[in-house]
mmCIF file of C-alpha atoms and ligand atoms in Angstrom:
data_model
loop_
_atom_site.group_PDB
_atom_site.id
_atom_site.type_symbol
_atom_site.label_atom_id
_atom_site.label_comp_id
_atom_site.label_asym_id
_atom_site.label_seq_id
_atom_site.Cartn_x
_atom_site.Cartn_y
_atom_site.Cartn_z
ATOM 1 C CA UNK A 1 -7.802 -18.615 -21.281
ATOM 2 C CA UNK A 2 -4.666 -20.427 -22.528
ATOM 3 C CA UNK A 3 -3.802 -23.284 -20.200
ATOM 4 C CA UNK A 4 -0.147 -24.075 -19.411
ATOM 5 C CA UNK A 5 1.232 -27.290 -17.900
ATOM 6 C CA UNK A 6 2.956 -25.248 -15.176
ATOM 7 C CA UNK A 7 1.919 -21.783 -13.930
ATOM 8 C CA UNK A 8 3.926 -19.744 -11.418
ATOM 9 C CA UNK A 9 1.441 -17.738 -9.367
ATOM 10 C CA UNK A 10 2.240 -14.728 -7.165
ATOM 11 C CA UNK A 11 0.328 -14.679 -3.860
ATOM 12 C CA UNK A 12 -0.458 -11.738 -1.527
ATOM 13 C CA UNK A 13 2.349 -10.420 0.706
ATOM 14 C CA UNK A 14 -0.038 -9.622 3.568
ATOM 15 C CA UNK A 15 -3.423 -8.513 2.295
ATOM 16 C CA UNK A 16 -5.496 -11.447 1.060
ATOM 17 C CA UNK A 17 -7.434 -9.152 -1.294
ATOM 18 C CA UNK A 18 -4.280 -8.780 -3.399
ATOM 19 C CA UNK A 19 -4.915 -11.777 -5.628
ATOM 20 C CA UNK A 20 -5.838 -11.583 -9.287
ATOM 21 C CA UNK A 21 -8.890 -13.234 -10.863
ATOM 22 C CA UNK A 22 -6.538 -15.089 -13.186
ATOM 23 C CA UNK A 23 -4.518 -16.403 -10.223
ATOM 24 C CA UNK A 24 -7.711 -17.778 -8.627
ATOM 25 C CA UNK A 25 -8.797 -19.420 -11.910
ATOM 26 C CA UNK A 26 -5.380 -21.023 -12.424
ATOM 27 C CA UNK A 27 -5.343 -22.313 -8.830
ATOM 28 C CA UNK A 28 -8.869 -23.690 -9.239
ATOM 29 C CA UNK A 29 -7.968 -25.448 -12.489
ATOM 30 C CA UNK A 30 -4.654 -26.963 -11.303
ATOM 31 C CA UNK A 31 -4.418 -30.698 -10.575
ATOM 32 C CA UNK A 32 -1.788 -29.986 -7.925
ATOM 33 C CA UNK A 33 -0.409 -26.890 -6.164
ATOM 34 C CA UNK A 34 3.330 -26.864 -5.349
ATOM 35 C CA UNK A 35 4.118 -24.768 -2.285
ATOM 36 C CA UNK A 36 6.758 -24.171 0.404
ATOM 37 C CA UNK A 37 4.601 -24.901 3.436
ATOM 38 C CA UNK A 38 1.553 -27.070 2.801
ATOM 39 C CA UNK A 39 -0.199 -25.904 5.981
ATOM 40 C CA UNK A 40 0.211 -22.181 5.145
ATOM 41 C CA UNK A 41 -0.895 -22.577 1.567
ATOM 42 C CA UNK A 42 -3.720 -24.956 2.505
ATOM 43 C CA UNK A 43 -5.103 -22.272 4.846
ATOM 44 C CA UNK A 44 -4.782 -19.523 2.225
ATOM 45 C CA UNK A 45 -6.448 -21.626 -0.483
ATOM 46 C CA UNK A 46 -9.257 -22.526 1.934
ATOM 47 C CA UNK A 47 -9.825 -18.769 2.414
ATOM 48 C CA UNK A 48 -10.501 -18.556 -1.330
ATOM 49 C CA UNK A 49 -12.685 -21.701 -1.207
ATOM 50 C CA UNK A 50 -10.097 -23.819 -3.079
ATOM 51 C CA UNK A 51 -9.095 -27.352 -2.069
ATOM 52 C CA UNK A 52 -6.270 -29.028 -4.004
ATOM 53 C CA UNK A 53 -3.652 -31.729 -3.542
ATOM 54 C CA UNK A 54 -0.511 -29.936 -2.314
ATOM 55 C CA UNK A 55 3.098 -30.896 -3.063
ATOM 56 C CA UNK A 56 5.929 -29.397 -1.036
ATOM 57 C CA UNK A 57 8.607 -27.510 -2.974
ATOM 58 C CA UNK A 58 11.143 -25.707 -0.822
ATOM 59 C CA UNK A 59 14.834 -24.784 -0.831
ATOM 60 C CA UNK A 60 15.851 -28.197 0.564
ATOM 61 C CA UNK A 61 14.056 -30.361 -2.041
ATOM 62 C CA UNK A 62 13.795 -28.014 -5.034
ATOM 63 C CA UNK A 63 16.416 -29.849 -7.100
ATOM 64 C CA UNK A 64 14.785 -33.315 -6.947
ATOM 65 C CA UNK A 65 11.205 -32.022 -6.904
ATOM 66 C CA UNK A 66 11.836 -29.918 -10.012
ATOM 67 C CA UNK A 67 12.625 -33.010 -12.085
ATOM 68 C CA UNK A 68 9.582 -34.836 -10.662
ATOM 69 C CA UNK A 69 7.258 -31.896 -11.473
ATOM 70 C CA UNK A 70 8.706 -31.541 -14.987
ATOM 71 C CA UNK A 71 8.162 -35.271 -15.679
ATOM 72 C CA UNK A 72 4.610 -35.244 -14.300
ATOM 73 C CA UNK A 73 3.768 -32.049 -16.246
ATOM 74 C CA UNK A 74 5.094 -33.673 -19.425
ATOM 75 C CA UNK A 75 2.739 -36.575 -18.740
ATOM 76 C CA UNK A 76 -0.254 -34.199 -18.644
ATOM 77 C CA UNK A 77 -0.701 -33.054 -15.019
ATOM 78 C CA UNK A 78 -1.399 -29.354 -14.543
ATOM 79 C CA UNK A 79 0.600 -27.584 -11.797
ATOM 80 C CA UNK A 80 0.312 -24.208 -10.086
ATOM 81 C CA UNK A 81 3.481 -23.161 -8.248
ATOM 82 C CA UNK A 82 3.299 -20.725 -5.327
ATOM 83 C CA UNK A 83 5.491 -19.752 -2.376
ATOM 84 C CA UNK A 84 4.471 -18.565 1.085
ATOM 85 C CA UNK A 85 4.072 -14.999 -0.167
ATOM 86 C CA UNK A 86 4.770 -12.835 -3.185
ATOM 87 C CA UNK A 87 6.406 -13.818 -6.432
ATOM 88 C CA UNK A 88 7.891 -17.323 -6.701
ATOM 89 C CA UNK A 89 11.591 -17.225 -7.565
ATOM 90 C CA UNK A 90 12.247 -13.868 -5.859
ATOM 91 C CA UNK A 91 14.320 -14.862 -2.795
ATOM 92 C CA UNK A 92 12.118 -17.966 -2.891
ATOM 93 C CA UNK A 93 12.092 -21.341 -4.706
ATOM 94 C CA UNK A 94 11.254 -21.257 -8.410
ATOM 95 C CA UNK A 95 14.427 -20.719 -10.404
ATOM 96 C CA UNK A 96 15.550 -24.376 -10.420
ATOM 97 C CA UNK A 97 12.103 -25.551 -11.450
ATOM 98 C CA UNK A 98 12.053 -23.061 -14.336
ATOM 99 C CA UNK A 99 15.447 -24.431 -15.478
ATOM 100 C CA UNK A 100 14.187 -28.035 -15.245
ATOM 101 C CA UNK A 101 11.124 -27.127 -17.361
ATOM 102 C CA UNK A 102 13.298 -25.352 -19.924
ATOM 103 C CA UNK A 103 15.641 -28.353 -20.159
ATOM 104 C CA UNK A 104 12.725 -30.735 -20.829
ATOM 105 C CA UNK A 105 10.880 -28.328 -23.136
ATOM 106 C CA UNK A 106 7.822 -28.125 -20.830
ATOM 107 C CA UNK A 107 5.689 -25.027 -21.389
ATOM 108 C CA UNK A 108 5.132 -22.676 -18.456
ATOM 109 C CA UNK A 109 3.908 -19.191 -17.649
ATOM 110 C CA UNK A 110 4.364 -16.666 -14.841
ATOM 111 C CA UNK A 111 1.355 -14.748 -13.523
ATOM 112 C CA UNK A 112 2.370 -11.247 -12.381
ATOM 113 C CA UNK A 113 1.351 -10.176 -8.891
ATOM 114 C CA UNK A 114 2.527 -8.935 -5.503
ATOM 115 C CA UNK A 115 6.242 -8.653 -4.816
ATOM 116 C CA UNK A 116 7.671 -6.947 -1.717
ATOM 117 C CA UNK A 117 10.681 -5.372 -3.432
ATOM 118 C CA UNK A 118 8.659 -3.642 -6.167
ATOM 119 C CA UNK A 119 5.982 -2.455 -3.724
ATOM 120 C CA UNK A 120 8.658 -1.085 -1.357
ATOM 121 C CA UNK A 121 10.586 0.617 -4.164
ATOM 122 C CA UNK A 122 7.556 2.491 -5.445
ATOM 123 C CA UNK A 123 6.326 3.429 -1.953
ATOM 124 C CA UNK A 124 9.740 4.580 -0.747
ATOM 125 C CA UNK A 125 9.821 7.599 -3.024
ATOM 126 C CA UNK A 126 13.438 6.846 -3.890
ATOM 127 C CA UNK A 127 14.339 7.009 -7.597
ATOM 128 C CA UNK A 128 12.799 3.922 -9.205
ATOM 129 C CA UNK A 129 14.087 4.316 -12.761
ATOM 130 C CA UNK A 130 17.231 2.327 -11.980
ATOM 131 C CA UNK A 131 17.731 -0.079 -9.080
ATOM 132 C CA UNK A 132 19.657 -3.080 -7.789
ATOM 133 C CA UNK A 133 18.038 -5.885 -5.794
ATOM 134 C CA UNK A 134 20.479 -7.800 -3.570
ATOM 135 C CA UNK A 135 18.066 -10.321 -1.994
ATOM 136 C CA UNK A 136 18.703 -10.925 1.716
ATOM 137 C CA UNK A 137 21.705 -8.945 2.992
ATOM 138 C CA UNK A 138 24.563 -11.348 3.773
ATOM 139 C CA UNK A 139 24.884 -12.241 7.451
ATOM 140 C CA UNK A 140 28.705 -12.380 7.289
ATOM 141 C CA UNK A 141 30.172 -9.049 8.412
ATOM 142 C CA UNK A 142 32.693 -8.511 5.611
ATOM 143 C CA UNK A 143 30.275 -9.307 2.790
ATOM 144 C CA UNK A 144 27.517 -7.259 4.371
ATOM 145 C CA UNK A 145 29.810 -4.242 4.745
ATOM 146 C CA UNK A 146 30.923 -4.366 1.125
ATOM 147 C CA UNK A 147 27.273 -4.613 -0.044
ATOM 148 C CA UNK A 148 26.396 -1.539 2.046
ATOM 149 C CA UNK A 149 29.453 0.382 0.805
ATOM 150 C CA UNK A 150 28.509 -0.481 -2.772
ATOM 151 C CA UNK A 151 24.946 0.718 -2.177
ATOM 152 C CA UNK A 152 26.091 4.085 -0.774
ATOM 153 C CA UNK A 153 28.457 4.678 -3.705
ATOM 154 C CA UNK A 154 26.078 3.450 -6.426
ATOM 155 C CA UNK A 155 24.199 5.824 -8.704
ATOM 156 C CA UNK A 156 20.982 3.738 -8.440
ATOM 157 C CA UNK A 157 18.674 2.729 -5.560
ATOM 158 C CA UNK A 158 19.628 -0.527 -3.778
ATOM 159 C CA UNK A 159 17.043 -2.848 -2.245
ATOM 160 C CA UNK A 160 17.585 -5.634 0.301
ATOM 161 C CA UNK A 161 15.374 -7.958 2.304
ATOM 162 C CA UNK A 162 16.413 -7.745 5.952
ATOM 163 C CA UNK A 163 15.438 -9.453 9.192
ATOM 164 C CA UNK A 164 13.832 -7.425 12.020
ATOM 165 C CA UNK A 165 16.503 -8.926 14.327
ATOM 166 C CA UNK A 166 19.383 -7.393 12.328
ATOM 167 C CA UNK A 167 17.890 -4.133 11.036
ATOM 168 C CA UNK A 168 19.161 -1.919 13.893
ATOM 169 C CA UNK A 169 22.746 -3.186 13.481
ATOM 170 C CA UNK A 170 22.540 -2.839 9.700
ATOM 171 C CA UNK A 171 21.302 0.754 9.905
ATOM 172 C CA UNK A 172 24.040 1.601 12.378
ATOM 173 C CA UNK A 173 26.663 0.220 9.976
ATOM 174 C CA UNK A 174 25.071 2.095 7.083
ATOM 175 C CA UNK A 175 25.159 5.325 9.114
ATOM 176 C CA UNK A 176 28.878 4.787 9.735
ATOM 177 C CA UNK A 177 29.551 4.366 6.004
ATOM 178 C CA UNK A 178 27.296 7.180 4.713
ATOM 179 C CA UNK A 179 25.424 9.115 7.417
ATOM 180 C CA UNK A 180 23.554 11.333 4.936
ATOM 181 C CA UNK A 181 22.464 8.486 2.660
ATOM 182 C CA UNK A 182 18.696 8.692 1.916
ATOM 183 C CA UNK A 183 17.258 5.514 3.415
ATOM 184 C CA UNK A 184 13.885 3.846 3.785
ATOM 185 C CA UNK A 185 12.658 0.823 5.729
ATOM 186 C CA UNK A 186 9.343 -0.369 4.259
ATOM 187 C CA UNK A 187 7.622 -2.464 6.899
ATOM 188 C CA UNK A 188 4.510 -4.678 7.010
ATOM 189 C CA UNK A 189 3.547 -3.764 3.447
ATOM 190 C CA UNK A 190 -0.153 -4.192 2.575
ATOM 191 C CA UNK A 191 -0.896 -5.110 6.237
ATOM 192 C CA UNK A 192 -2.705 -3.147 8.948
ATOM 193 C CA UNK A 193 0.470 -1.478 10.238
ATOM 194 C CA UNK A 194 2.123 -0.775 6.886
ATOM 195 C CA UNK A 195 4.761 1.888 7.393
ATOM 196 C CA UNK A 196 7.533 3.623 5.442
ATOM 197 C CA UNK A 197 10.293 4.835 7.798
ATOM 198 C CA UNK A 198 12.243 7.463 5.869
ATOM 199 C CA UNK A 199 15.279 9.503 6.752
ATOM 200 C CA UNK A 200 19.017 9.806 6.377
ATOM 201 C CA UNK A 201 20.903 6.654 7.409
ATOM 202 C CA UNK A 202 21.896 8.301 10.700
ATOM 203 C CA UNK A 203 18.292 9.409 11.454
ATOM 204 C CA UNK A 204 16.924 5.926 10.840
ATOM 205 C CA UNK A 205 19.744 4.333 12.793
ATOM 206 C CA UNK A 206 18.880 6.548 15.793
ATOM 207 C CA UNK A 207 15.164 5.742 15.444
ATOM 208 C CA UNK A 208 15.684 1.973 15.210
ATOM 209 C CA UNK A 209 18.193 1.876 18.057
ATOM 210 C CA UNK A 210 15.718 3.483 20.477
ATOM 211 C CA UNK A 211 12.601 1.596 19.370
ATOM 212 C CA UNK A 212 12.310 -2.065 18.296
ATOM 213 C CA UNK A 213 10.341 -2.575 15.105
ATOM 214 C CA UNK A 214 8.868 -5.979 14.351
ATOM 215 C CA UNK A 215 7.464 -7.507 11.195
ATOM 216 C CA UNK A 216 8.644 -8.099 7.671
ATOM 217 C CA UNK A 217 10.765 -5.362 6.174
ATOM 218 C CA UNK A 218 12.613 -4.162 3.102
ATOM 219 C CA UNK A 219 15.660 -1.878 3.320
ATOM 220 C CA UNK A 220 16.102 0.671 0.537
ATOM 221 C CA UNK A 221 19.251 2.730 0.132
ATOM 222 C CA UNK A 222 19.303 5.757 -2.112
ATOM 223 C CA UNK A 223 22.383 6.140 -4.276
ATOM 224 C CA UNK A 224 23.993 9.292 -5.579
ATOM 225 C CA UNK A 225 20.970 9.789 -7.891
ATOM 226 C CA UNK A 226 18.691 10.192 -4.842
ATOM 227 C CA UNK A 227 20.981 12.852 -3.352
ATOM 228 C CA UNK A 228 21.158 14.665 -6.698
ATOM 229 C CA UNK A 229 17.344 14.657 -6.877
ATOM 230 C CA UNK A 230 17.054 16.115 -3.375
ATOM 231 C CA UNK A 231 16.079 12.804 -1.750
ATOM 232 C CA UNK A 232 17.871 13.767 1.451
ATOM 233 C CA UNK A 233 15.735 16.866 1.956
ATOM 234 C CA UNK A 234 12.301 15.221 2.001
ATOM 235 C CA UNK A 235 13.513 12.140 3.850
ATOM 236 C CA UNK A 236 12.620 13.165 7.356
ATOM 237 C CA UNK A 237 9.453 11.334 8.307
ATOM 238 C CA UNK A 238 7.846 8.102 9.291
ATOM 239 C CA UNK A 239 4.844 7.527 7.069
ATOM 240 C CA UNK A 240 2.179 5.163 8.337
ATOM 241 C CA UNK A 241 -0.213 4.508 5.486
ATOM 242 C CA UNK A 242 -2.847 3.045 7.812
ATOM 243 C CA UNK A 243 -3.711 0.415 5.203
ATOM 244 C CA UNK A 244 -6.854 -1.532 6.094
ATOM 245 C CA UNK A 245 -5.668 -5.095 5.489
HETATM 246 N N1 SAM B 1 8.892 -13.871 -2.861
HETATM 247 C C1 SAM B 1 8.684 -12.767 -1.965
HETATM 248 C C2 SAM B 1 8.438 -11.498 -2.775
HETATM 249 O O1 SAM B 1 7.981 -11.587 -3.905
HETATM 250 O O2 SAM B 1 8.651 -10.404 -2.266
HETATM 251 C C3 SAM B 1 9.849 -12.603 -1.005
HETATM 252 C C4 SAM B 1 10.058 -13.789 -0.108
HETATM 253 S S1 SAM B 1 11.376 -13.601 1.011
HETATM 254 C C5 SAM B 1 11.539 -15.227 1.607
HETATM 255 C C6 SAM B 1 10.618 -12.841 2.409
HETATM 256 C C7 SAM B 1 11.117 -11.405 2.636
HETATM 257 O O3 SAM B 1 10.414 -10.492 1.788
HETATM 258 C C8 SAM B 1 10.836 -10.899 4.037
HETATM 259 O O4 SAM B 1 11.853 -11.312 4.945
HETATM 260 C C9 SAM B 1 10.833 -9.393 3.845
HETATM 261 O O5 SAM B 1 12.152 -8.883 3.771
HETATM 262 C C10 SAM B 1 10.169 -9.283 2.472
HETATM 263 N N2 SAM B 1 8.703 -9.148 2.626
HETATM 264 C C11 SAM B 1 7.769 -10.072 2.345
HETATM 265 N N3 SAM B 1 6.540 -9.606 2.630
HETATM 266 C C12 SAM B 1 6.702 -8.348 3.110
HETATM 267 C C13 SAM B 1 5.824 -7.332 3.592
HETATM 268 N N4 SAM B 1 4.492 -7.523 3.640
HETATM 269 N N5 SAM B 1 6.356 -6.159 4.007
HETATM 270 C C14 SAM B 1 7.695 -5.952 3.965
HETATM 271 N N6 SAM B 1 8.569 -6.874 3.524
HETATM 272 C C15 SAM B 1 8.095 -8.054 3.102
#
């Protein structure tokens, strides 16, 4: 296997079985693993029987740490870069480190693997041929509203990461803007209580206002393409996949 000075490694988003053989080999062969939370990652690596020096890399130190990692990689140390879950760089640290490596001409690779937005998009049943990913929905009211309006008017599917504390308010706002909009909340993906809540924006808003739903979630909003493809008709159910994480 080709060995790179720095490898970005996707980790499971809930089910520890979702790790590739290549990811395990790269983690085993690294001199140091860069991660957001050393305790979290230490526990996960221990589950796979891997013990490595850990170096914290998070949104508050990414700028300085990126230069340090690039310099140490240039000097011959081998790094694996992970985040708490999923693909590094997707609403997670990674992008600044990639830029620092590019600037210094340090070779790197990205190992494909779990990512919540892609998993949610495919499982939602909304058109997946064309989509927009907006990261975490803005907390500020005005910005959030214009993102939701844009999503309702768009021809493609829009995907956002959203907090369980805000989801009911967000769905209620979405229902105000476009009550018939085909919508999905993909929750606890790959975990024991994985569930796709599907419906029109107003149906989901009603469901989430009467019952609190916990856990990690992705909000997917069908655009005009979903309505044209009849997305609104089949969007009437909650679908618990009963995954055995
Ligand atoms: N890098 C990660 C990825 O590749 O998906 C995303 C990290 S971001 C900080 C965390 C957000 O991703 C959560 O707040 C949630 O919106 C979404 N997420 C992560 N794991 C999830 C899961 N198992 N089910 C649903 N959403 C998840």
